[in-house]
Structure formats: structure tokens, C-alpha cells
XYZ file of C-alpha atoms in Angstrom:
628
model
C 7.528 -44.694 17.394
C 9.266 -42.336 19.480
C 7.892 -39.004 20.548
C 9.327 -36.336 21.811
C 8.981 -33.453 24.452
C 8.394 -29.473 23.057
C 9.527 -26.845 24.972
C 6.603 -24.749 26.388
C 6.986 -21.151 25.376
C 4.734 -18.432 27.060
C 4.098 -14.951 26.561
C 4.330 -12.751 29.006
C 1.520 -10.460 29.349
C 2.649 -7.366 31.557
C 4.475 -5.148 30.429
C 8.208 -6.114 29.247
C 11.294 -6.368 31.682
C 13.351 -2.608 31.403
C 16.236 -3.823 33.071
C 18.876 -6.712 33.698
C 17.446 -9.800 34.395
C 19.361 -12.490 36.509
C 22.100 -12.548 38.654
C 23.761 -15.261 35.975
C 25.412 -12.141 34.473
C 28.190 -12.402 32.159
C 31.352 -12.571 34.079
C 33.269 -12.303 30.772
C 32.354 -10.861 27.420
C 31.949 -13.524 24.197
C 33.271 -12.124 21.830
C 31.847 -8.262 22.262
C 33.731 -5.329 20.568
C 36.149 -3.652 23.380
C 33.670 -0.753 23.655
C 30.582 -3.119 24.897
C 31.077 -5.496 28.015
C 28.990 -7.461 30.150
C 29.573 -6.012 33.758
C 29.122 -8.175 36.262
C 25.792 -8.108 38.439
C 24.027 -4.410 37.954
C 24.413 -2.082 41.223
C 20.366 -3.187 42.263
C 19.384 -6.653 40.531
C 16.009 -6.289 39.323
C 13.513 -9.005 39.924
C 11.173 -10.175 37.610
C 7.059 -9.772 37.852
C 5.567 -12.659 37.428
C 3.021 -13.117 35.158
C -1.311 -13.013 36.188
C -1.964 -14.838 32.892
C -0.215 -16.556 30.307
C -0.489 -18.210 27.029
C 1.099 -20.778 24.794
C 1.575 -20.683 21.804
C 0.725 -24.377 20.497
C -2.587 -23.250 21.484
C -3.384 -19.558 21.001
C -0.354 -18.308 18.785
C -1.521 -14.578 18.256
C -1.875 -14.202 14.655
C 0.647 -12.399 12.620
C 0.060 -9.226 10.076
C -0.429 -11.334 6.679
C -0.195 -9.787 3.016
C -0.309 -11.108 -0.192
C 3.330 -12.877 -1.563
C 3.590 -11.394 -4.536
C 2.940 -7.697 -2.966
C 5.413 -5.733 -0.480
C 3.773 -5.340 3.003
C 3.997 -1.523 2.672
C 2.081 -1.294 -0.676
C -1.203 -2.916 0.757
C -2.986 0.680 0.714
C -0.527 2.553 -1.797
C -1.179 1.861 -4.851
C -2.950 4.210 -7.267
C -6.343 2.978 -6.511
C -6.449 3.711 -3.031
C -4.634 6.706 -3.229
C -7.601 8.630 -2.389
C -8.223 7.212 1.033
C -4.850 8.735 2.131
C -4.253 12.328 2.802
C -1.325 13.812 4.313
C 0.033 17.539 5.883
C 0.151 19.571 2.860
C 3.503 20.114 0.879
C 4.228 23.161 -1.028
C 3.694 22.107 -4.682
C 7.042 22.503 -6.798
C 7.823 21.043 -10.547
C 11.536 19.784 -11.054
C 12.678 20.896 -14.159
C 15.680 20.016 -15.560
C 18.416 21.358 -17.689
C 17.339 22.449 -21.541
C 19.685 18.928 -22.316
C 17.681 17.147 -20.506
C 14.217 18.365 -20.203
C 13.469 15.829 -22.749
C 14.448 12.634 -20.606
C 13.372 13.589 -17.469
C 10.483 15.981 -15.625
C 8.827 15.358 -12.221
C 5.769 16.850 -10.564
C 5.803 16.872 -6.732
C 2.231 16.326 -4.946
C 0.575 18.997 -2.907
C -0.475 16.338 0.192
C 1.661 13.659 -0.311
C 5.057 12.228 -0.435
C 4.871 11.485 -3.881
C 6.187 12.299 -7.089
C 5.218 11.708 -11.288
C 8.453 10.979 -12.793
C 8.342 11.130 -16.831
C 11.286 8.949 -17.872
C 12.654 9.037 -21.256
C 15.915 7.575 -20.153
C 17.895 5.239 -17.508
C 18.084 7.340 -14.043
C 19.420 5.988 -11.272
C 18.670 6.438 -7.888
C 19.737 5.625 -3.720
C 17.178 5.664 -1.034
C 14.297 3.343 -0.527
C 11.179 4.086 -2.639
C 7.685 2.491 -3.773
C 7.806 2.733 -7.747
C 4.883 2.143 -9.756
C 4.780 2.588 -13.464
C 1.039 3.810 -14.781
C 1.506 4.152 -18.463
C 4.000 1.922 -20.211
C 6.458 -0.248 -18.431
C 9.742 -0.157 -16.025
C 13.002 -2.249 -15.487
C 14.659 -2.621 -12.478
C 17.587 -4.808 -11.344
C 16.335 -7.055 -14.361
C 12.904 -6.803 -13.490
C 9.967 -5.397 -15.800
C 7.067 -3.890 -13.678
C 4.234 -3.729 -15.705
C 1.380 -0.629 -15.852
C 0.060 -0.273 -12.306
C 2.572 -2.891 -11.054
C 3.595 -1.526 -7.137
C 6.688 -2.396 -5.701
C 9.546 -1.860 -3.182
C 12.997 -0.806 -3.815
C 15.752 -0.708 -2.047
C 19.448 0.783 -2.749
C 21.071 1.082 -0.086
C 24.526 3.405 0.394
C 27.667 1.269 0.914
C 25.509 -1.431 -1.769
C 24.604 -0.263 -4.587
C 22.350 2.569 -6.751
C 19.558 1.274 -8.662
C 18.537 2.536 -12.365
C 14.959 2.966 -13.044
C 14.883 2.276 -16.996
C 11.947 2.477 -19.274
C 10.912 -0.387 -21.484
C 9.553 1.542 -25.024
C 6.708 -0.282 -26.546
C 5.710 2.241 -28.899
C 2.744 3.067 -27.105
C 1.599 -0.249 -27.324
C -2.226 -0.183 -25.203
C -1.883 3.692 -24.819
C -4.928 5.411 -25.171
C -6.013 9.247 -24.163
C -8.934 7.371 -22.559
C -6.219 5.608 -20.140
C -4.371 8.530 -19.509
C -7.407 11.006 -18.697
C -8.557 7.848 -16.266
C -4.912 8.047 -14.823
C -4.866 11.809 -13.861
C -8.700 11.834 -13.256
C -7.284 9.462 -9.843
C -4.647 11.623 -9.309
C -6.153 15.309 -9.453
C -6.989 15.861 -5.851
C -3.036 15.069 -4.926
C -1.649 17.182 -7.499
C -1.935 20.595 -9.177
C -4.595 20.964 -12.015
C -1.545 23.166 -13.960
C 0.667 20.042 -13.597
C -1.690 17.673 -14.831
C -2.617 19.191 -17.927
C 0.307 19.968 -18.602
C 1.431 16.430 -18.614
C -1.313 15.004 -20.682
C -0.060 17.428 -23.484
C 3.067 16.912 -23.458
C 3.321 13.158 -22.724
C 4.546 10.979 -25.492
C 3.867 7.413 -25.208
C 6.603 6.890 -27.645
C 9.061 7.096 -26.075
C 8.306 8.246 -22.310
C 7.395 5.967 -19.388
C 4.899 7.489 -16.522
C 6.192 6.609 -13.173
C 4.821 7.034 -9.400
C 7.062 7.559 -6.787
C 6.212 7.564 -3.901
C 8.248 7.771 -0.050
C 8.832 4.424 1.982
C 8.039 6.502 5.073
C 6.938 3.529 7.495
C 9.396 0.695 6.697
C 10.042 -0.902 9.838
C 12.918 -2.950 8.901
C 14.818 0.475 7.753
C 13.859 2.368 11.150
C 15.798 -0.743 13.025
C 18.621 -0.336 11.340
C 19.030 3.311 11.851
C 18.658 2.976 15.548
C 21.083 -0.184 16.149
C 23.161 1.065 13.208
C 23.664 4.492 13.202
C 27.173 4.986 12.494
C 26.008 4.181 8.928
C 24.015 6.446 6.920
C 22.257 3.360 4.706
C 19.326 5.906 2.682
C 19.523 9.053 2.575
C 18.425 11.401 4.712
C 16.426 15.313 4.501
C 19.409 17.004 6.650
C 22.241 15.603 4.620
C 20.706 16.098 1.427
C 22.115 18.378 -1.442
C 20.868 21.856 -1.883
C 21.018 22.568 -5.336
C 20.415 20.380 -8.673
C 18.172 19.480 -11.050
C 15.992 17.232 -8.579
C 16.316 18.594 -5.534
C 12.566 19.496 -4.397
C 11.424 15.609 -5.140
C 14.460 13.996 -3.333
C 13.483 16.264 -0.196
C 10.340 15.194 -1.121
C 10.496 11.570 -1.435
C 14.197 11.212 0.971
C 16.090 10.167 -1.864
C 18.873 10.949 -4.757
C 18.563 10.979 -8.574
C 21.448 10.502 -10.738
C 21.647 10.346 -14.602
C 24.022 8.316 -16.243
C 26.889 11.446 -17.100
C 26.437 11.801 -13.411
C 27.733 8.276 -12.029
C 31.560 9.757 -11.672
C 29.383 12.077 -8.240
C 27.707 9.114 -6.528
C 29.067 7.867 -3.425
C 28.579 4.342 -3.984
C 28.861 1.859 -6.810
C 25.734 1.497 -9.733
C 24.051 -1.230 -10.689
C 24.831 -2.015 -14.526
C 23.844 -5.055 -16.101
C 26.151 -6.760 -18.619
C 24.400 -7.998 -21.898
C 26.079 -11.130 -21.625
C 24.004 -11.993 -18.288
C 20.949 -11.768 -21.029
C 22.840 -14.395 -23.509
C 22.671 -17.019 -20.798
C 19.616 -19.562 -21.776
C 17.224 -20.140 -18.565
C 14.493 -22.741 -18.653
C 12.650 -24.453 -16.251
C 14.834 -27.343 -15.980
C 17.890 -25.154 -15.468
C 19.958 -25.059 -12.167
C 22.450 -22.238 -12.523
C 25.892 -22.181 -10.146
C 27.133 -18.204 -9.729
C 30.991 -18.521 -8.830
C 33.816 -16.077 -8.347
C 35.693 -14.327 -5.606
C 34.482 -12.198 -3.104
C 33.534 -8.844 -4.654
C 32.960 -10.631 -7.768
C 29.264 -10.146 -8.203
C 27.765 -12.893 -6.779
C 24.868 -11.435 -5.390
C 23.828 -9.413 -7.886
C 24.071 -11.483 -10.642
C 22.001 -14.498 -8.974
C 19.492 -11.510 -7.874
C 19.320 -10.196 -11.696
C 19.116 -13.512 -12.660
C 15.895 -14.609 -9.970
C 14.429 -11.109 -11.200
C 14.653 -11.789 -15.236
C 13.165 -15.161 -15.202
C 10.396 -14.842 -11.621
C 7.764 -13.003 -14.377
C 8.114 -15.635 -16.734
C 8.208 -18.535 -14.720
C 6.211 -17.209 -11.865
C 8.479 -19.076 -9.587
C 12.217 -19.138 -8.988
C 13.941 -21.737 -6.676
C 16.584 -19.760 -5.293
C 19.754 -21.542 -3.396
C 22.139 -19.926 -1.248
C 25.545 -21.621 0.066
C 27.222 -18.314 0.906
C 27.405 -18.589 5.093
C 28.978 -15.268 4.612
C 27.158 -12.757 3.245
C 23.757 -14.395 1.748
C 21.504 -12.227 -0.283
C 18.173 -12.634 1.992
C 18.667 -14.670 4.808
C 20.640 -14.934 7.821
C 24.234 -15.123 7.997
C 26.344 -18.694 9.298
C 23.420 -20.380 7.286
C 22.342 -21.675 3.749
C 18.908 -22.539 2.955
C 16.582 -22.862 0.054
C 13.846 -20.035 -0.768
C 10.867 -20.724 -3.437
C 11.110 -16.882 -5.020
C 7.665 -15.529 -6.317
C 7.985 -12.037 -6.194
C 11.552 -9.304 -7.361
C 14.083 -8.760 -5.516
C 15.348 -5.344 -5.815
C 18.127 -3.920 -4.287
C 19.302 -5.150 -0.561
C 16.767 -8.102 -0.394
C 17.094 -8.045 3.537
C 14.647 -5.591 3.920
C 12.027 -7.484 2.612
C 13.296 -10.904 2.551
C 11.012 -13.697 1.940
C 10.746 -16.571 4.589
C 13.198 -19.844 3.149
C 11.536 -23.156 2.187
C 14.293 -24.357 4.655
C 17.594 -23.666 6.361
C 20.315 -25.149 8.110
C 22.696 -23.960 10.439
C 26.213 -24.007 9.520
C 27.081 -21.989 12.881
C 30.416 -20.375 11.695
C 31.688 -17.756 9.164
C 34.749 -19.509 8.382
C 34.143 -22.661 6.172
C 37.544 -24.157 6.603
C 37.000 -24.512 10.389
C 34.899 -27.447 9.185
C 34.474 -28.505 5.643
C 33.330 -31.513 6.001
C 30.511 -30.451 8.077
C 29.226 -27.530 5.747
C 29.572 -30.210 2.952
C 26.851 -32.462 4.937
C 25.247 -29.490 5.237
C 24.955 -29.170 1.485
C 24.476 -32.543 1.207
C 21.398 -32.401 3.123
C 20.178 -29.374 1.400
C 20.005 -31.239 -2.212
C 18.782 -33.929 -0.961
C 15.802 -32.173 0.484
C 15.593 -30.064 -2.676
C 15.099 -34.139 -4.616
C 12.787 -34.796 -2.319
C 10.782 -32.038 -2.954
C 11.428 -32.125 -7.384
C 7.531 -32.942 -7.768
C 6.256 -29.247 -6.186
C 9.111 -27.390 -7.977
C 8.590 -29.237 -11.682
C 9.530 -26.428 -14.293
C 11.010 -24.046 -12.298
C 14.854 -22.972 -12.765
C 17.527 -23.071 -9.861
C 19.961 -20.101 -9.287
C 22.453 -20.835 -6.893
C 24.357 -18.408 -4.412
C 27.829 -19.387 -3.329
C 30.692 -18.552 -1.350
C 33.778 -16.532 -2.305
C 36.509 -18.733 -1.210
C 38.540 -19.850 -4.502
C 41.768 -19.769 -3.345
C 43.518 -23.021 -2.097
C 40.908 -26.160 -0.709
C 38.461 -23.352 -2.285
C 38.705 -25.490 -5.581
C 38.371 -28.728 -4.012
C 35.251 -27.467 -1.840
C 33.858 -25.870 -5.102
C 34.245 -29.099 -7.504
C 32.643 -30.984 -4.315
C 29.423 -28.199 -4.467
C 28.851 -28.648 -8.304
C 29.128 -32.709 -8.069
C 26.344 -32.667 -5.216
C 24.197 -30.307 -7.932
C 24.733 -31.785 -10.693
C 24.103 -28.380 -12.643
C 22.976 -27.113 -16.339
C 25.017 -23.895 -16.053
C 27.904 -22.777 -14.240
C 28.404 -18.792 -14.628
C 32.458 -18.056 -13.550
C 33.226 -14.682 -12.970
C 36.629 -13.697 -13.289
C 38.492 -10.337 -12.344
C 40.260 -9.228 -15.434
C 40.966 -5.130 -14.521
C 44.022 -4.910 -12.375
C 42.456 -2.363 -10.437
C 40.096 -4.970 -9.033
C 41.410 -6.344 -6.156
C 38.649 -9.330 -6.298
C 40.577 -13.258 -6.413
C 39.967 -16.071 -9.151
C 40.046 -19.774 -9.155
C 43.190 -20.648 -10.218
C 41.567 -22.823 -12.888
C 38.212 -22.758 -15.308
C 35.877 -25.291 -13.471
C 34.243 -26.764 -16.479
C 32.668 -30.263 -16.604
C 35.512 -31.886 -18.025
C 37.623 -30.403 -14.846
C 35.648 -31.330 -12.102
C 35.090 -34.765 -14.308
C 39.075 -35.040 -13.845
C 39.151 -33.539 -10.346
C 40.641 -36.020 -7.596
C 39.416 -35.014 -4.347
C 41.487 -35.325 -1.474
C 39.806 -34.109 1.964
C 36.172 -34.488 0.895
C 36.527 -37.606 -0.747
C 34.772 -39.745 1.069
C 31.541 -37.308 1.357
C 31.242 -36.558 -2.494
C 31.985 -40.427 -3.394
C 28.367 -41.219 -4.010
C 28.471 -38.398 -6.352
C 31.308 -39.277 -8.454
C 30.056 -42.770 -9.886
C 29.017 -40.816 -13.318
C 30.313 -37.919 -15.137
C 28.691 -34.141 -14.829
C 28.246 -32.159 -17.890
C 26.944 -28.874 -17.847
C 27.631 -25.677 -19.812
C 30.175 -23.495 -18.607
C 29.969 -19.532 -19.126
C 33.082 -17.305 -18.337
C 32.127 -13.634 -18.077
C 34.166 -10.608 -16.725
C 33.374 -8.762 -13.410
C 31.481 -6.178 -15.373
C 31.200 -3.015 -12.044
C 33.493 -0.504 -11.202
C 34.091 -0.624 -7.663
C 33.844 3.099 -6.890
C 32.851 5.137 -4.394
C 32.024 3.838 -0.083
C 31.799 -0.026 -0.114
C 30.322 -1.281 3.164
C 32.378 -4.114 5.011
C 31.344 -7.725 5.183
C 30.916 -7.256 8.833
C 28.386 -4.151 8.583
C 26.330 -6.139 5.988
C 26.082 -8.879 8.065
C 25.023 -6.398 10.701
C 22.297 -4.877 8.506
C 21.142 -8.534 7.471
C 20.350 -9.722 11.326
C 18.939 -6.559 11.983
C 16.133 -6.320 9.422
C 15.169 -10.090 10.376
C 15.271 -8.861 14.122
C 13.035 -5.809 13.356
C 9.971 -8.712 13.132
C 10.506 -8.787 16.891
C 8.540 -5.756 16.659
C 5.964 -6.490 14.380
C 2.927 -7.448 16.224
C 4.174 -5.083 19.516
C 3.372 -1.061 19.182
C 7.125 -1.301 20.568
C 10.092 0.516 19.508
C 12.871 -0.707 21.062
C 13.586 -4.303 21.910
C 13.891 -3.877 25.345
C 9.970 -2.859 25.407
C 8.724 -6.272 23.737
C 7.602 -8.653 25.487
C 9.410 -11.629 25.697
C 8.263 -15.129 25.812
C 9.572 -17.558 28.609
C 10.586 -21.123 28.153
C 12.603 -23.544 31.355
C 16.110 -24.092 30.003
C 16.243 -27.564 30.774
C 14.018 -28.118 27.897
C 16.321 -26.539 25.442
C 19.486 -27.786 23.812
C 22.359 -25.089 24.055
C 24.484 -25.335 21.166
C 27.555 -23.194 21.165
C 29.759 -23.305 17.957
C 32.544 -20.880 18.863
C 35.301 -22.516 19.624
C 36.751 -20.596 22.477
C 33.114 -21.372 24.363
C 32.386 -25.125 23.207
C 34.181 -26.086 26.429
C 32.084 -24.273 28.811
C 31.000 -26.149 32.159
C 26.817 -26.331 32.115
C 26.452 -24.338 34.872
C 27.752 -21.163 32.996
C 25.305 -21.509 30.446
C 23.131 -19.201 31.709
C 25.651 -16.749 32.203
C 26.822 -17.034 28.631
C 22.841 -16.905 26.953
C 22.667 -13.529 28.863
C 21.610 -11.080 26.727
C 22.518 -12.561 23.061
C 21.725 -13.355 20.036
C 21.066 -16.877 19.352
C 19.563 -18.956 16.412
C 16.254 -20.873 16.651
C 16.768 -24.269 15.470
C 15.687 -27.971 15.720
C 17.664 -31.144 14.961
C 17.774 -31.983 11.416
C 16.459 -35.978 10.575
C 20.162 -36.622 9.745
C 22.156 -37.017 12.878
C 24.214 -33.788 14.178
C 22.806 -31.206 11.686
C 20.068 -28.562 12.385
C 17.641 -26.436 10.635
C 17.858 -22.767 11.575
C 14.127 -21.739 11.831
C 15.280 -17.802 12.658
C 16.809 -15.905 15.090
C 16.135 -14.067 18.495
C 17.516 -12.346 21.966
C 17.734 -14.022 24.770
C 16.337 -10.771 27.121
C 17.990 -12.918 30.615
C 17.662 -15.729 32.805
C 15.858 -15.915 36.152
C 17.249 -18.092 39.129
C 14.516 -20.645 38.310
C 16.395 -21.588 35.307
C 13.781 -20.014 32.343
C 14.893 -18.240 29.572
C 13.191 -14.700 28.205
C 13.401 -14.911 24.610
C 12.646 -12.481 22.066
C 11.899 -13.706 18.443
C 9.911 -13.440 15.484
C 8.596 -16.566 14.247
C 4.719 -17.663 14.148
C 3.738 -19.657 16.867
C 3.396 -23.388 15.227
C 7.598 -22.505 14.299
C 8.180 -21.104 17.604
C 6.942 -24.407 19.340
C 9.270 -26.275 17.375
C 12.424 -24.700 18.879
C 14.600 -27.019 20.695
C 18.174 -25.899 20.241
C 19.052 -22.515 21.120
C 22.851 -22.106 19.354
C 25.661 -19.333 19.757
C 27.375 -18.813 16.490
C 29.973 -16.546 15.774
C 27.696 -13.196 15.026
C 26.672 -11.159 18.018
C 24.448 -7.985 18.407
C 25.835 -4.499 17.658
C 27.124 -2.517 20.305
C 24.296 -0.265 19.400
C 22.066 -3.013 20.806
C 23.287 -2.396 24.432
C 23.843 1.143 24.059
C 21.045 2.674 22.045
C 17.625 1.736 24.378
C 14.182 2.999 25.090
C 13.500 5.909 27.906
C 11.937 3.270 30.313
C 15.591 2.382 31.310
C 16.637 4.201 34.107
C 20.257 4.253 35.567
C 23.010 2.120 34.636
C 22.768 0.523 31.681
C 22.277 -3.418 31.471
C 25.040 -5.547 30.639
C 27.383 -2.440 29.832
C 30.225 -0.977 31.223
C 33.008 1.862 29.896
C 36.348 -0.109 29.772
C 38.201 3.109 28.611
């Protein structure tokens, strides 16, 4: 049997390298935005220190902050029972009260310590900003997703995505007792007002009212990222920019967020989440494997999300699969993988995505620059999904794809749902004219793709042709209006790399990248794998020059010949003239060892990368120079 040789990654242990690294600096920019471009050596080359001590990982990874899977890593010590073990500066104590109309539906009471508010909810009321919700008498629906009483998560809706509705599941009062509610507020007295309290326990009607906490994401890590390296866009809200007047304005100051009610959706700046009752009509069991198709804009996302949150409470687990290299829901872009689900996902699932079962590196955002190649890709991905049918017994598929449906789109469609032999396909289809969002040309039920003659992937779906597919086929409508700021593929890709990135920061007391320290590695032991195709022809020796200060995906070669599994993605921080790299990443040590191929794709860092750094650098920055 063959063995083979692991790169040896260590960790440097002084303090991390402030400056340019190498003199291997980028002669010419790959594929950087006019504003950001590699000069050429910096006016004083710095030199590296070397390390007194090092470490590798196979041997002493340093352990990683763990939480439970089925709880957000922020709600470890916010939920109600610990509440008392927190205390913050004190906040001036003010009740929202709404208009006579509505004074029924809605009332909040803002904490006197805390960044927290009790939201009585008689009706839907959406929202935008990040938020921990927890519902403490009755139950809550969000994004398809019923938290039950004392259930804590995470939400996120994000501007330029979409605005979440919190919605209250009536029971009747089912369980409601004045014992529970006098143990509820009993926990809660030393954060609020004694007025407030008792007030609430006389007026509260378990009929018809949910009792919600609400409390402020303050120390998302993920979110703080973002707003450095992307700060052109205004993702949650924020206290400065917030409205002065309204109904709720005290608790969004309060908890950095917007309320809407439904007569109010016409104001909001970006689109609302509205689920259609047909999604509900669609039978899910655990033998089900469910296809989401349509064009881009259709949906997609959302649906397959709704879909993963209705059904992850009832079947605990949810196999989700995602084939869109584009703009996947949790993972990384140029990719698709496979990701057992066992907790929501609500709102932009980036910012607390859950770590794939596996992945595999397509290495483009343009599928037609090589079909046949994401089709292996696919291929592999079933095949591994087969292999693995005994741990996933009873547990339904949904299925991500892409948005291409125009042209070879059919052909590379009908090839998908031959390889996945599904129960359910869901079509969306744009029927508004005012929706600018493409269809397939045709309906792709089973007795289409059963008559479909394949032309360029013929060869590669032949296996999977020998017997007919049935499956039922649902058409529904595009059911969202597409108002208010949308933002562009490109910045949602952004966002996406970004909150995996922000790991890089995880175990470090860091807040920049350029303060981590990196881990070193010789680059003859590692496979450089560049997909673009204005760099595939590069001579060796400018490899160096061209991993300068980029990102790069993490992979190892896949069992079938020329195809690799993405394990994440990092920063190369530069090169030294002995030839080693200075990576930054965020994967445990026993993944990190396993990293063999470092590949350039065709996403990059944000300018904000280069431009936005830590005090520490002094002079001239790195790698950047005004062209203007």
C-alpha cells in the first residue's frame, strides 16, 4: 500500500508578522479590483523572526472553543436561566407602547441592565438586525421554524437579504399556568422594573399572546468581520442610523435592530420573508430527496432553507445538498458539498454555518467553463452520499441548485436530477412581469427528463440512464416581491468568505488578520492548484509571487482521480526566500494536517482586506498602491 507524505504545518509562536513578507511580491495583480494592487517590493522589505519554539499540529493541535450542535455559540450563557450571572451598565428603563390599533398585538418592556427586551406578540412582526429570540410562554415561528418555550436561538436578517417575521403559534394556552408565569418573571425581576412585571402578568393572555425574549447579539464575531472588511455595506442595523421616532424606537436602540408590522412592509428597505402555503402542501418524509429549481432570484435559497427548517424538529436531522457554486446558502462559494443539518437555519446561514459532511472544489463561478467537470463533481458527491445511506436512514434530502436554466442549463439540469434520482422536484417559475427572474424553457417532469437526449454530457450521465426516473413534480410561483436594496451576487459572496474567515480569529484575542498568527508550512510540500484561466499557465517559479497575500482554498485530492475536497479556506500572509508559506486558516488541527493542495479560484479578498488593517502597521501599506 502506498503512503504518502503530509505537509508539516507549524505555529508560530511570537507575535504575528505586521508587514510584507517576501521579496516574491506580486509583480502583477490577479484579478484585484483597479483600486487594490500588489506593488512591487515595499520601500524596506521586512524580514521575518524566526521562531524560539514551535509546534505541530498532528501532535499538539490547540483545542478549539466547542458548543453544543443543536445550540448557537453565542447562547451558551444567555438563556433565561443564567440570566442572572450577567449584569451589564445600566439602561434607562422605557416601555414601548404602541398605537391604540395596535396595543393589542404588540407591547415591549426594555430591561434596566441589559440589552434585552419582553416582546408580547399577538401578531406576525417582522424584523432586520441580528437578535437572540427566545420564546418563554407559548411558542414562535421563524423562517418555518417553531421554537418551543425556553427554546434560544440566533437570527439573522440581514439588509440587502431579507427581513424576518417573528410569528406566534396560538395553542390556546395549552401548558399555561400562573404558576409558570410567576416562575418566569420571578427569574427576570432583578433585570426589569417591578411596575413592568406586574403589569404583564395581568394583562397577559395566553390565548392568544406569545411571551418573547429578545435579547442583543452584541459579541458575534462573524458580524464584527464583516463590518470591518465590508464596510461599504450597512448589513444590520446600526444605533447612529437608526430612526428617531415610532412605535418601537427605545427597544431597537436598545437591542440594534428594526420592527416592522405587516401594514408597514411598503417602508422597509429590503425584501420580507413570506412563506407561500403551497411550500406547506409539499409531503416530506424521511425517504424524500427534494430538488429546488428555478432562475436566479427565484427563491432558491429560501425555499430549501424553509424547507430544512419545517422538517429539522421533526426529523431531528436534515441532509442538506448544495450544487449552487454561486451563491450557496452556508458554505463557501466555487464549491458544493453535503451538510447533515441538526439545528434552524434562520436568516443568512453564513453567520453561523454548520461545518459540511463534505465538499468539493469546483474552483470556478462559471459552470459552463467546464461542465463536464462540475458534473464529476456531482457525480462524486452522490456517490459518497450512497455510500454513506446506512448513517442517514430516515432522513429527507433538500437539494440547493444553481440558477442557470437558460440554454445547456436544461441539459445540465436533466443530467443533476438523473444522478439523484429524486422523490420531488419543486420548479419555480416567474409568472409577474415585473420579475425580471428567467425560467426553463420547459416543465422538467419525469416523463421529460425520461425523454431527454443528452448531447454534451452524454457519456457522464450514461450509467444513469439505463432505467426510467419518476418522481413528483410541483410547479409553484415565485411567491416575493422583490422590493426595496437587493445586495449583488458578488457582495454575498463577499459576506459568505468573510464570516468563514472570521474563524481565523477564533482561538487568537486578535482583531485583525494581520495580528494572527500564522502557521508555516515548505511549499514544496504543497500542490498549487490555480483554476483561473488567465494564471493556469504560470511558470513555477512565479508561484510564490502569485500565493502572495491571497485567498486560497484548503483542499486534498479526492479518491477519484483529478477532483478535490475543499476542507475550508485561508490567507496566505507571504512567502519567505526559503520557500515556506505563512498561512492563515481556521480548521482544527487533524483537518489542517490533511492539506495538500493549496488552489486559486476565481474569488479574491475584498479590497477592504488590504486597506482596512490593525494599528501595528506602520508606513506604507503591504501589497497596496494608489493607481489613480
Amino acid at each position: 500500500m502506498s503512503t504518502r507524505t503530509l505537509p508539516s504545518y507549524t505555529k508560530l509562536t511570537n507575535r504575528a508578522i505586521t508587514t510584507g513578507v517576501s521579496e516574491h511580491l506580486l509583480r502583477k495583480s490577479p484579478k484585484k479590483s483597479a483600486t487594490v494592487v500588489h506593488q512591487p517590493e515595499p520601500q524596506q522589505p521586512p524580514t521575518l523572526i524566526t521562531p524560539s519554539t514551535t509546534a505541530k499540529l498532528t501532535e499538539n493541535p490547540e483545542p478549539m472553543e466547542q458548543t453544543p450542535a443543536d445550540v448557537p455559540s453565542t447562547l451558551t450563557a444567555r438563556n433565561l436561566h443564567e440570566l442572572d450571572a450577567e449584569m451589564d451598565t445600566t439602561i434607562e428603563p422605557v416601555v414601548t407602547v404602541l398605537p391604540p390599533s395596535k396595543r393589542s398585538a404588540y407591547r415591549m418592556y426594555d430591561s434596566i441592565d441589559m440589552r434585552m427586551s419582553l416582546l408580547v406578540l399577538q401578531e406576525p412582526l417582522f424584523f432586520s438586525g441580528h437578535l437572540t429570540i427566545q420564546p418563554l410562554i407559548g411558542q414562535l415561528e421563524v423562517m418555518g421554524y417553531r421554537l418551543k418555550r425556553g427554546e434560544c436561538r440566533n437570527v439573522f436578517a440581514a439588509r440587502g437579504f431579507q427581513s424576518l417575521n417573528l410569528s406566534p403559534v396560538r395553542d390556546g394556552g395549552a401548558g399555561f399556568s400562573r404558576e409558570l408565569m410567576a416562575g418566569v418573571l420571578t427569574r427576570l425581576d432583578r433585570h426589569f422594573q417591578e411596575v413592568d412585571l406586574r403589569e404583564l402578568e395581568e394583562r397577559f393572555d395566553p390565548g392568544v399572546a406569545v411571551l418573547v425574549l429578545l435579547q442583543a447579539d452584541c459579541n458575534n464575531r462573524r458580524i464584527s468581520v464583516v463590518d470591518k472588511y465590508l464596510p461599504e455595506e450597512v448589513l444590520f442595523p446600526r444605533v447612529e442610523l437608526l430612526r428617531r421616532e415610532g412605535s418601537f424606537f427605545t427597544s431597537e436602540h436598545l437591542l440594534n435592530c428594526e420592527f416592522f408590522v405587516e401594514q408597514q412592509q411598503e417602508k422597509m428597505v429590503t425584501a420580507c420573508f413570506k412563506a407561500d402555503p403551497a411550500w406547506d402542501r409539499i409531503e416530506v418524509k424521511g425517504n424524500s430527496r427534494v430538488v429546488v429549481m428555478g432562475g436566479k432570484g427565484a427563491g432558491k435559497s429560501t425555499l430549501c432553507q424553509y424547507l430544512v427548517n419545517r422538517h429539522v424538529g421533526t426529523f431531528k436531522k436534515v441532509l442538506l445538498i448544495d450544487l449552487d457554486i454561486g451563491q450557496p446558502i452556508q458554505h463557501i462559494p466555487e464549491t458544493i458539498s453535503v451538510t447533515v443539518v441538526s439545528k434552524p437555519l434562520l436568516g443568512v446561514a453564513s453567520f453561523d454555518p454548520i461545518a459540511p459532511a463534505r465538499s468539493w472544489l469546483f474552483g470556478s463561478l462559471d459552470v459552463v467553463s467546464s461542465p463536464i467537470f462540475y458534473v464529476q463533481n456531482v457525480r462524486q458527491l452522490v456517490q459518497y452520499c450512497r455510500d454513506h445511506k446506512a448513517d442517514w436512514a430516515n432522513i429527507p434530502w433538500i437539494i440547493n441548485t444553481m440558477g442557470y436554466v437558460t440554454g445547456f442549463g436544461e441539459e445540465l439540469m436533466a443530467a443533476v436530477l438523473r444522478m439523484l434520482s429524486p422523490t420531488d422536484v419543486i420548479q419555480l417559475n416567474a409568472t409577474s412581469p415585473s420579475l425580471p427572474i428567467p425560467n426553463f424553457k420547459n416543465t422538467l417532469n419525469s416523463d421529460f427528463i425520461n425523454r431527454y437526449s443528452f448531447n454534451i454530457l452524454q457519456a457522464e450521465v450514461a450509467q444513469f440512464c439505463q432505467k426510467k426516473t419518476f418522481f413528483r413534480h410541483h410547479a409553484l410561483p415565485v411567491s416575493f416581491s422583490r422590493k426595496g436594496f437587493t445586495l449583488n451576487a458578488p457582495k454575498r459572496r463577499y459576506v459568505a468568505l468573510l464570516t468563514h474567515l472570521a474563524r481565523i480569529l477564533n482561538d487568537s484575542s486578535s482583531e485583525w488578520f494581520n495580528e494572527v498568527r500564522p502557521f508555516r508550512a515548505p511549499l514544496a510540500q504543497l500542490q498549487v492548484l490555480i483554476t483561473r484561466e488567465d494564471d493556469q499557465s504560470l511558470p513555477e517559479h512565479a508561484l510564490p509571487a502569485v500565493l502572495n497575500a491571497t485567498l486560497v482554498y484548503l483542499c486534498r485530492r479526492s479518491a477519484q482521480a483529478g477532483l478535490y475536497e475543499c476542507l475550508g479556506i485561508g490567507i496566505v500572509r507571504g512567502i519567505d526566500k526559503q520557500g515556506n508559506v505563512y498561512l492563515l486558516h481556521s480548521l482544527p488541527g487533524e483537518e489542517l494536517a490533511d492539506v495538500t493542495v493549496l488552489a486559486i479560484c476565481s474569488s479574491s479578498l475584498p479590497d477592504a482586506a488590504f486597506l482596512r488593517q490593525s494599528a501595528r502597521v506602520q508606513g506604507a501599506i503591504p501589497y497596496v498602491y494608489n493607481v489613480e
